CSV table of C-alpha atoms in Angstrom, one decimal:
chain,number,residue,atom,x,y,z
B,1,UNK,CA,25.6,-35.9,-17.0
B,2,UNK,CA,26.0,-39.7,-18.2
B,3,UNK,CA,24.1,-42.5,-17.8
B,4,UNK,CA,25.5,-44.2,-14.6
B,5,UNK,CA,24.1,-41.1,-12.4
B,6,UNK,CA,21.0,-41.4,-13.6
B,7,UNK,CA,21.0,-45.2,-13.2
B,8,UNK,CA,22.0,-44.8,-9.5
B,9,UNK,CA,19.8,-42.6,-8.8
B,10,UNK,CA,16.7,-44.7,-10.1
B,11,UNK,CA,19.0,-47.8,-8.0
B,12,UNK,CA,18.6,-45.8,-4.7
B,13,UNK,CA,15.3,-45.2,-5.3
B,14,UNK,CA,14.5,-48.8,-5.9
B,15,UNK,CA,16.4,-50.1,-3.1
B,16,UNK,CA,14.5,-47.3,-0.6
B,17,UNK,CA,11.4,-49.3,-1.7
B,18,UNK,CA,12.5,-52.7,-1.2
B,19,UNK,CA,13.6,-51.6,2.1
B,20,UNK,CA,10.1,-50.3,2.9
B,21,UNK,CA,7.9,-53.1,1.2
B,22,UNK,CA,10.2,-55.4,3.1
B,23,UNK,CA,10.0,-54.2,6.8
B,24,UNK,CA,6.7,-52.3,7.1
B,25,UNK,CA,4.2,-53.9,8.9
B,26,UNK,CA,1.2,-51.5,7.4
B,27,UNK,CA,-0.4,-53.0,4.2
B,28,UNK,CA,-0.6,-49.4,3.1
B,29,UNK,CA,2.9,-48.4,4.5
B,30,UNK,CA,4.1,-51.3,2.3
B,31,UNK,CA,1.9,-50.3,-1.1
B,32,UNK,CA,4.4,-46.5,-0.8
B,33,UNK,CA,7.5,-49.1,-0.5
B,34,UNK,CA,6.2,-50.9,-4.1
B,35,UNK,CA,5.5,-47.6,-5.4
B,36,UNK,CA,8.9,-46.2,-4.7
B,37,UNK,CA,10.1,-48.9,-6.5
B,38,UNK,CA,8.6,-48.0,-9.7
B,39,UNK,CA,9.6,-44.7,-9.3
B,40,UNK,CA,12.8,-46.1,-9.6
B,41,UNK,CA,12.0,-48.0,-13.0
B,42,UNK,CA,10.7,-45.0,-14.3
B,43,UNK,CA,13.7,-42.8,-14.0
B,44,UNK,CA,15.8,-45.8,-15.3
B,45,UNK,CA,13.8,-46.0,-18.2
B,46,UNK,CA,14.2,-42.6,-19.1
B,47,UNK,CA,17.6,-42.7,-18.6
B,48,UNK,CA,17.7,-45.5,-21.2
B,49,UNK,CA,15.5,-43.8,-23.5
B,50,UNK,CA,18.1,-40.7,-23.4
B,51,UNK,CA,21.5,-42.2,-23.4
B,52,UNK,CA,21.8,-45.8,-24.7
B,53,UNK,CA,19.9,-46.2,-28.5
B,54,UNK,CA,19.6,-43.0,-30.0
B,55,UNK,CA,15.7,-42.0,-28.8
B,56,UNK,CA,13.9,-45.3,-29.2
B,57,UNK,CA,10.3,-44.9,-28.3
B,58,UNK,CA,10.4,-48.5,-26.5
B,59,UNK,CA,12.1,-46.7,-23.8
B,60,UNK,CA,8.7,-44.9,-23.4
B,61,UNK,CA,6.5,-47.7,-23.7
B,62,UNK,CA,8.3,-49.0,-20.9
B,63,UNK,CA,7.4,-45.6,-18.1
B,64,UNK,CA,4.1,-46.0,-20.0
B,65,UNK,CA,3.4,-49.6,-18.6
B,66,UNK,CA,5.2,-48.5,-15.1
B,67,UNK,CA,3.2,-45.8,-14.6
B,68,UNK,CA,0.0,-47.8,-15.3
B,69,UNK,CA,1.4,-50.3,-13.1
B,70,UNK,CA,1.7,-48.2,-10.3
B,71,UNK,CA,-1.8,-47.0,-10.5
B,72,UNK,CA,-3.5,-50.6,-10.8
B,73,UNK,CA,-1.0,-51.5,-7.7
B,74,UNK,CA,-2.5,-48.5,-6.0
B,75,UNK,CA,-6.1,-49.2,-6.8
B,76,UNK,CA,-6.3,-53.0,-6.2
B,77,UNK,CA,-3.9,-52.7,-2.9
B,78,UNK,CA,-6.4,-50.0,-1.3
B,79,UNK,CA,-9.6,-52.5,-3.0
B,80,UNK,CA,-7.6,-55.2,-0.7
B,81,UNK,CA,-6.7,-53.7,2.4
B,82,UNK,CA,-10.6,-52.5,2.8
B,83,UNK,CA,-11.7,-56.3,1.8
B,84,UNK,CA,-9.7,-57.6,4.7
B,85,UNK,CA,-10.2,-54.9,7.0
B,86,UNK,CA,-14.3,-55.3,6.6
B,87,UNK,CA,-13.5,-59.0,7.1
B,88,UNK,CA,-11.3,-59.3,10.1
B,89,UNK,CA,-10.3,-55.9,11.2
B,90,UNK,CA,-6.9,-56.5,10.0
B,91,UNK,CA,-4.7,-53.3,8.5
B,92,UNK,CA,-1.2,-55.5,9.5
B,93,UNK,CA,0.6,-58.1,7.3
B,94,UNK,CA,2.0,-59.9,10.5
B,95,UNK,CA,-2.4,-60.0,11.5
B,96,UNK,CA,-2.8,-61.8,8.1
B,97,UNK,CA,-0.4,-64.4,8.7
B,98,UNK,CA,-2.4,-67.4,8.5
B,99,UNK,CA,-1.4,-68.7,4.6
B,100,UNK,CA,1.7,-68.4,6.2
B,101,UNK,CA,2.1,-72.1,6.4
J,1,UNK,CA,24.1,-25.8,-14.8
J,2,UNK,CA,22.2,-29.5,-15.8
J,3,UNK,CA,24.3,-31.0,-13.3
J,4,UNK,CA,23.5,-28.8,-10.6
J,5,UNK,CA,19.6,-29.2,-11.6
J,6,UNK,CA,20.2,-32.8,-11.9
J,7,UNK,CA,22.3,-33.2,-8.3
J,8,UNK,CA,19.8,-31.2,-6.0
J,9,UNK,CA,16.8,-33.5,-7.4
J,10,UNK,CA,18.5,-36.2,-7.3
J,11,UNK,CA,19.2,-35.4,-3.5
J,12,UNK,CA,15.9,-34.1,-2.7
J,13,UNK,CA,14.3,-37.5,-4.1
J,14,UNK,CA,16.2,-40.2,-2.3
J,15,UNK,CA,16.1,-37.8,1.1
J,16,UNK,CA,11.9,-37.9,0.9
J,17,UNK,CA,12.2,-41.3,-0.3
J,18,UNK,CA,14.0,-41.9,3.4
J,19,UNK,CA,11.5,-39.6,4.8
J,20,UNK,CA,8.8,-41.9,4.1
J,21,UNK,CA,9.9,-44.2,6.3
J,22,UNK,CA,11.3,-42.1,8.6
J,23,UNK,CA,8.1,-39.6,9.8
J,24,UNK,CA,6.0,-40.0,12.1
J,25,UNK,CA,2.3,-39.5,10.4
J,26,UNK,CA,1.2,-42.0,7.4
J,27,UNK,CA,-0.1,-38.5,5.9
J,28,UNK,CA,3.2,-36.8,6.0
J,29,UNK,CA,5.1,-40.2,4.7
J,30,UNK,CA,2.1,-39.9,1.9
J,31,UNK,CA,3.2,-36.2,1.1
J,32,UNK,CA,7.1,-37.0,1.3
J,33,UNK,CA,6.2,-39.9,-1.4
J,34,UNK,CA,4.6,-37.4,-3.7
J,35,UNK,CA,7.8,-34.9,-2.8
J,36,UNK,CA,9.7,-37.6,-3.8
J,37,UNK,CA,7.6,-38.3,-7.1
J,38,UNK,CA,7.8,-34.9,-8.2
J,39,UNK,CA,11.6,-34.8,-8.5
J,40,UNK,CA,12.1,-38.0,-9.9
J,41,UNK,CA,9.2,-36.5,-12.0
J,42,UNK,CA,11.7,-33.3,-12.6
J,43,UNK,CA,14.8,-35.8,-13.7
J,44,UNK,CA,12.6,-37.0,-16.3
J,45,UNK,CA,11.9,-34.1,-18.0
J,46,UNK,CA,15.1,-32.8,-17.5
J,47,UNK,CA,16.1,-36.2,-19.6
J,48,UNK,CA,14.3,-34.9,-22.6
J,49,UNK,CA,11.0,-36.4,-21.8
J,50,UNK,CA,8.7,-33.8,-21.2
J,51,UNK,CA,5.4,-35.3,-21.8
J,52,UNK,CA,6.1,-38.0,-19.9
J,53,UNK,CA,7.4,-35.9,-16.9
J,54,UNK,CA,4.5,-34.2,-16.8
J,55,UNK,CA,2.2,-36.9,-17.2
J,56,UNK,CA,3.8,-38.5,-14.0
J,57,UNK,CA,3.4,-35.0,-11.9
J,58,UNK,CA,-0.5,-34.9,-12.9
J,59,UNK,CA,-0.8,-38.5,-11.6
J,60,UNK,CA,1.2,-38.4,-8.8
J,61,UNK,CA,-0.6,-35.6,-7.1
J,62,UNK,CA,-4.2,-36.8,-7.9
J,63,UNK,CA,-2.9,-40.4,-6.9
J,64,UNK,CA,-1.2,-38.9,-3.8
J,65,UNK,CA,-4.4,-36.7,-2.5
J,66,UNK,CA,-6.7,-40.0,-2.9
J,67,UNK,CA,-3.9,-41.9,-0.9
J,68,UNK,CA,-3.5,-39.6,2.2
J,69,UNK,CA,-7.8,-39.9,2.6
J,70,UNK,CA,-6.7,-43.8,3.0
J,71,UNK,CA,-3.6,-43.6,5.2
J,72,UNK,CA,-6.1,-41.3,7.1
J,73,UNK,CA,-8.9,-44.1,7.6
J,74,UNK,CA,-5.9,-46.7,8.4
J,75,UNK,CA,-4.0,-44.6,10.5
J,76,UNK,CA,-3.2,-45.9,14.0
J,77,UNK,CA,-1.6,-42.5,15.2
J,78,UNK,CA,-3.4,-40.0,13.7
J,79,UNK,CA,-1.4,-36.9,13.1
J,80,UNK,CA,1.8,-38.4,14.5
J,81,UNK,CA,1.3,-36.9,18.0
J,82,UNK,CA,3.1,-40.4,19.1
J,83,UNK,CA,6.2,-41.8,17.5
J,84,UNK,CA,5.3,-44.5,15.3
J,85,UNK,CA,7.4,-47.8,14.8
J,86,UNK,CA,5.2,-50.1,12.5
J,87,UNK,CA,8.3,-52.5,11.0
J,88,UNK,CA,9.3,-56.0,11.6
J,89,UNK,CA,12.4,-57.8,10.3
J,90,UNK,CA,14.1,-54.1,10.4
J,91,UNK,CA,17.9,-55.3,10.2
J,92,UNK,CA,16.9,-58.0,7.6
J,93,UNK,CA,15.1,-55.5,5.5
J,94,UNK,CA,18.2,-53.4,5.2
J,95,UNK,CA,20.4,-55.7,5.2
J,96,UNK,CA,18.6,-57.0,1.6
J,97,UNK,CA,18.1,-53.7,0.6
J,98,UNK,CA,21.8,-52.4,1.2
J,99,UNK,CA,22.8,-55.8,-0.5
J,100,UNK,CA,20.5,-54.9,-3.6
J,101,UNK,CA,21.5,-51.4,-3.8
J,102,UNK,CA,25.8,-52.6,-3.9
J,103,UNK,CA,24.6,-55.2,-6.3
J,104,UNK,CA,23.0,-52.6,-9.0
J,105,UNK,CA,25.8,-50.3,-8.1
J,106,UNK,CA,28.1,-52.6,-8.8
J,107,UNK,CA,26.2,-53.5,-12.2
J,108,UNK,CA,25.8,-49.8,-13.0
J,109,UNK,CA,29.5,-49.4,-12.9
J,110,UNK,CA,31.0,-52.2,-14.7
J,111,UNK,CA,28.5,-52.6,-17.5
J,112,UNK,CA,30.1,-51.2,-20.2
J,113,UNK,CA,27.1,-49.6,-21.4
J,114,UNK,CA,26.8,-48.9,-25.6
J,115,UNK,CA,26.1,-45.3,-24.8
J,116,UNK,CA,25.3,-43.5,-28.5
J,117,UNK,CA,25.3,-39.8,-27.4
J,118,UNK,CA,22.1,-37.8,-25.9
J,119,UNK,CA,19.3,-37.7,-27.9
J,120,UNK,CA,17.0,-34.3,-26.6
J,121,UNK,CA,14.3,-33.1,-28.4
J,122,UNK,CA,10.7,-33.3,-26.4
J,123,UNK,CA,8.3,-32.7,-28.8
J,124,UNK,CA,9.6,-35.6,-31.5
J,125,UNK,CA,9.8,-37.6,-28.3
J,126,UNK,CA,6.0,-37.1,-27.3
J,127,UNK,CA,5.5,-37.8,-30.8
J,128,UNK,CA,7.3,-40.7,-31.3
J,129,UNK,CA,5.7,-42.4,-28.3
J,130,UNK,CA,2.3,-41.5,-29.8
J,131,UNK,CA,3.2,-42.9,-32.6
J,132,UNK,CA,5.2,-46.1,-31.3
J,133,UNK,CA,1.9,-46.5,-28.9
J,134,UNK,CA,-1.0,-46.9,-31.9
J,135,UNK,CA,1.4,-48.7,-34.2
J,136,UNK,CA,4.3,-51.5,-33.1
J,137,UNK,CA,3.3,-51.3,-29.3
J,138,UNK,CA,-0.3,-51.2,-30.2
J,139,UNK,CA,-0.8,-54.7,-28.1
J,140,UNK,CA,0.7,-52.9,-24.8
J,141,UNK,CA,-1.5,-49.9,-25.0
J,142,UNK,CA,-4.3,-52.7,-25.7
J,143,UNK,CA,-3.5,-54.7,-22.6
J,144,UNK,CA,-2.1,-51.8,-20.4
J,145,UNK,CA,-6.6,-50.5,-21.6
J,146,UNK,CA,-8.0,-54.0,-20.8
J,147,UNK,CA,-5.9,-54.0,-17.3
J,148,UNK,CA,-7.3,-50.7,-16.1
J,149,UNK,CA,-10.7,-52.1,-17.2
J,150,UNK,CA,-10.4,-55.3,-15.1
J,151,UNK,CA,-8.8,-53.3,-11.9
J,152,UNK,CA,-11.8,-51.1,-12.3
J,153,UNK,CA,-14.2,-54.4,-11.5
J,154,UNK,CA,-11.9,-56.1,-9.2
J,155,UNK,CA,-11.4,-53.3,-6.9
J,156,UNK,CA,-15.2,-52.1,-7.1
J,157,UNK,CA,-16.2,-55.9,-6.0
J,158,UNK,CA,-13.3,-56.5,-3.7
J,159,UNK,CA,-13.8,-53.3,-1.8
J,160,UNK,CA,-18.2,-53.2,-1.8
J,161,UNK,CA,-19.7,-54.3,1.7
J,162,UNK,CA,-20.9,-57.8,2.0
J,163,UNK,CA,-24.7,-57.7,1.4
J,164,UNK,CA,-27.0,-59.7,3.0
J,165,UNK,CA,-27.1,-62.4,0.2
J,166,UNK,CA,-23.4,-63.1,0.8
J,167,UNK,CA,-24.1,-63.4,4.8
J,168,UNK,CA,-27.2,-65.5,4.7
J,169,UNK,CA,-27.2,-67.1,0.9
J,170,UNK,CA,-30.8,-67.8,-0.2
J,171,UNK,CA,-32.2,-67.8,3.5
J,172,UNK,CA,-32.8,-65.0,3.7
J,173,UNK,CA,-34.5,-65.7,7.6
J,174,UNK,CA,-31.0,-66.4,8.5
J,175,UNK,CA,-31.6,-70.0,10.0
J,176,UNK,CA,-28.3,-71.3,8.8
J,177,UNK,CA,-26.7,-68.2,10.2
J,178,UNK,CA,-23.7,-68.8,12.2
């Protein structure tokens, strides 16, 4: 195993979620797309930890922080999507369009 | 044997990744993202990190469960009896994704990375990280505390009803109603 196959993988998993936080029109739809994403940094990070500088523990820090990212992401998108739904009855980006300009 | 373990989660990831997209229920795309968790979850620990790996499965499926009781309370086709197109910008999306995807392959490829050998050996990782965590990174594992504190309070007051005081104000007989 090297270091590029991991890397890809953790590349096709971040592309999935740009894909999906790109084109979904559900708010929560579009959280799974971000989350994907850091799926993606977390396996890269681990590759990093493994193959390039011997077993750093920064490597670490950094799924650390992801993984905390993912479940503040998760927490204040779900705390947003019910503000705006009690509000306006909206669940759809394209519904919430009107910062747009 | 590593490469086989490594190759069939590797697969089974990126397919549920796809699938989340792809089904027809916001709880099945909910279960396919945890599917797809818990493999990247496996390529982790099969890097060596062990504590970590597991640390990601234990979140993932508590974080998972609480997500499919949302996606069930802002589901428009409850229990996919309908086929369910929810996108906009679909050919854009993948265009930018596709592009994003050649770009870090592209990267991946022609870095010459300064690759030092594999380093495996989970428990002087886990405690490595301990250690890295209350010493030199102590100001992340602050912040990363202070964060989780302030998202508890944000989402509590984003996400509470809207009393009367924040309808009505001070008048409370509701003469400036509108």
């Amino acid at each position: 195993m090297s270091l590029q196959v991991f890397l890809l993988l953790a590349a096709a998993l971040f592309c999935v979620g740009v894909y999906g936080a790109l084109s979904q029109q559900s708010i929560v739809m579009l959280m799974m797309g971000l989350e994907l994403m850091f799926n993606g940094i977390t396996v890269a990070a681990s590759a990093f930890w493994a193959y390039v500088g011997p077993g750093s523990p920064s490597d670490q820090v950094v799924v650390v922080v992801a993984v905390v990212a993912m479940a503040v992401e998760m927490a204040v998108g779900f705390a947003v999507t019910t503000a705006i739904f009690r509000a306006r009855d909206v669940d759809m980006t394209d519904m919430a369009a009107d910062l747009k300009q | 044997m590593d490469a086989v373990v490594f190759w069939a989660l590797a697969a089974g990831a990126t397919v549920l990744a796809v699938a989340v997209f792809v089904v027809d229920s916001m709880a099945r795309a909910t279960f396919a993202l945890l599917g797809s968790f818990l493999l990247a979850a496996g390529e982790i620990i099969l890097l060596g990190l062990a504590y970590l790996g597991v640390v990601i499965v234990v979140m993932m499926i508590m974080e998972m469960v609480i997500m499919a009781v949302f996606m069930v309370m802002y589901m428009m086709n409850p229990a996919g009896l309908m086929p369910m197109s929810m996108v906009h910008n679909q050919r854009g999306a993948l265009v930018i994704a596709g592009g994003v995807f050649a770009a870090l392959a592209a990267g991946i490829f022609l870095i010459p990375w300064p690759t030092q050998g594999t380093h495996s050996s989970g428990a002087d990782a886990t405690f490595d990280l301990g250690k890295v965590l209350m010493g030199p990174h102590m100001l992340t594992m602050m912040l990363l505390g202070i964060t989780l504190f302030a998202t508890m309070i944000v989402t509590v007051s984003l996400a509470a009803a809207r009393g009367r005081y924040d309808r009505l104000g001070d008048d409370l007989e509701g003469g400036s109603r509108q």
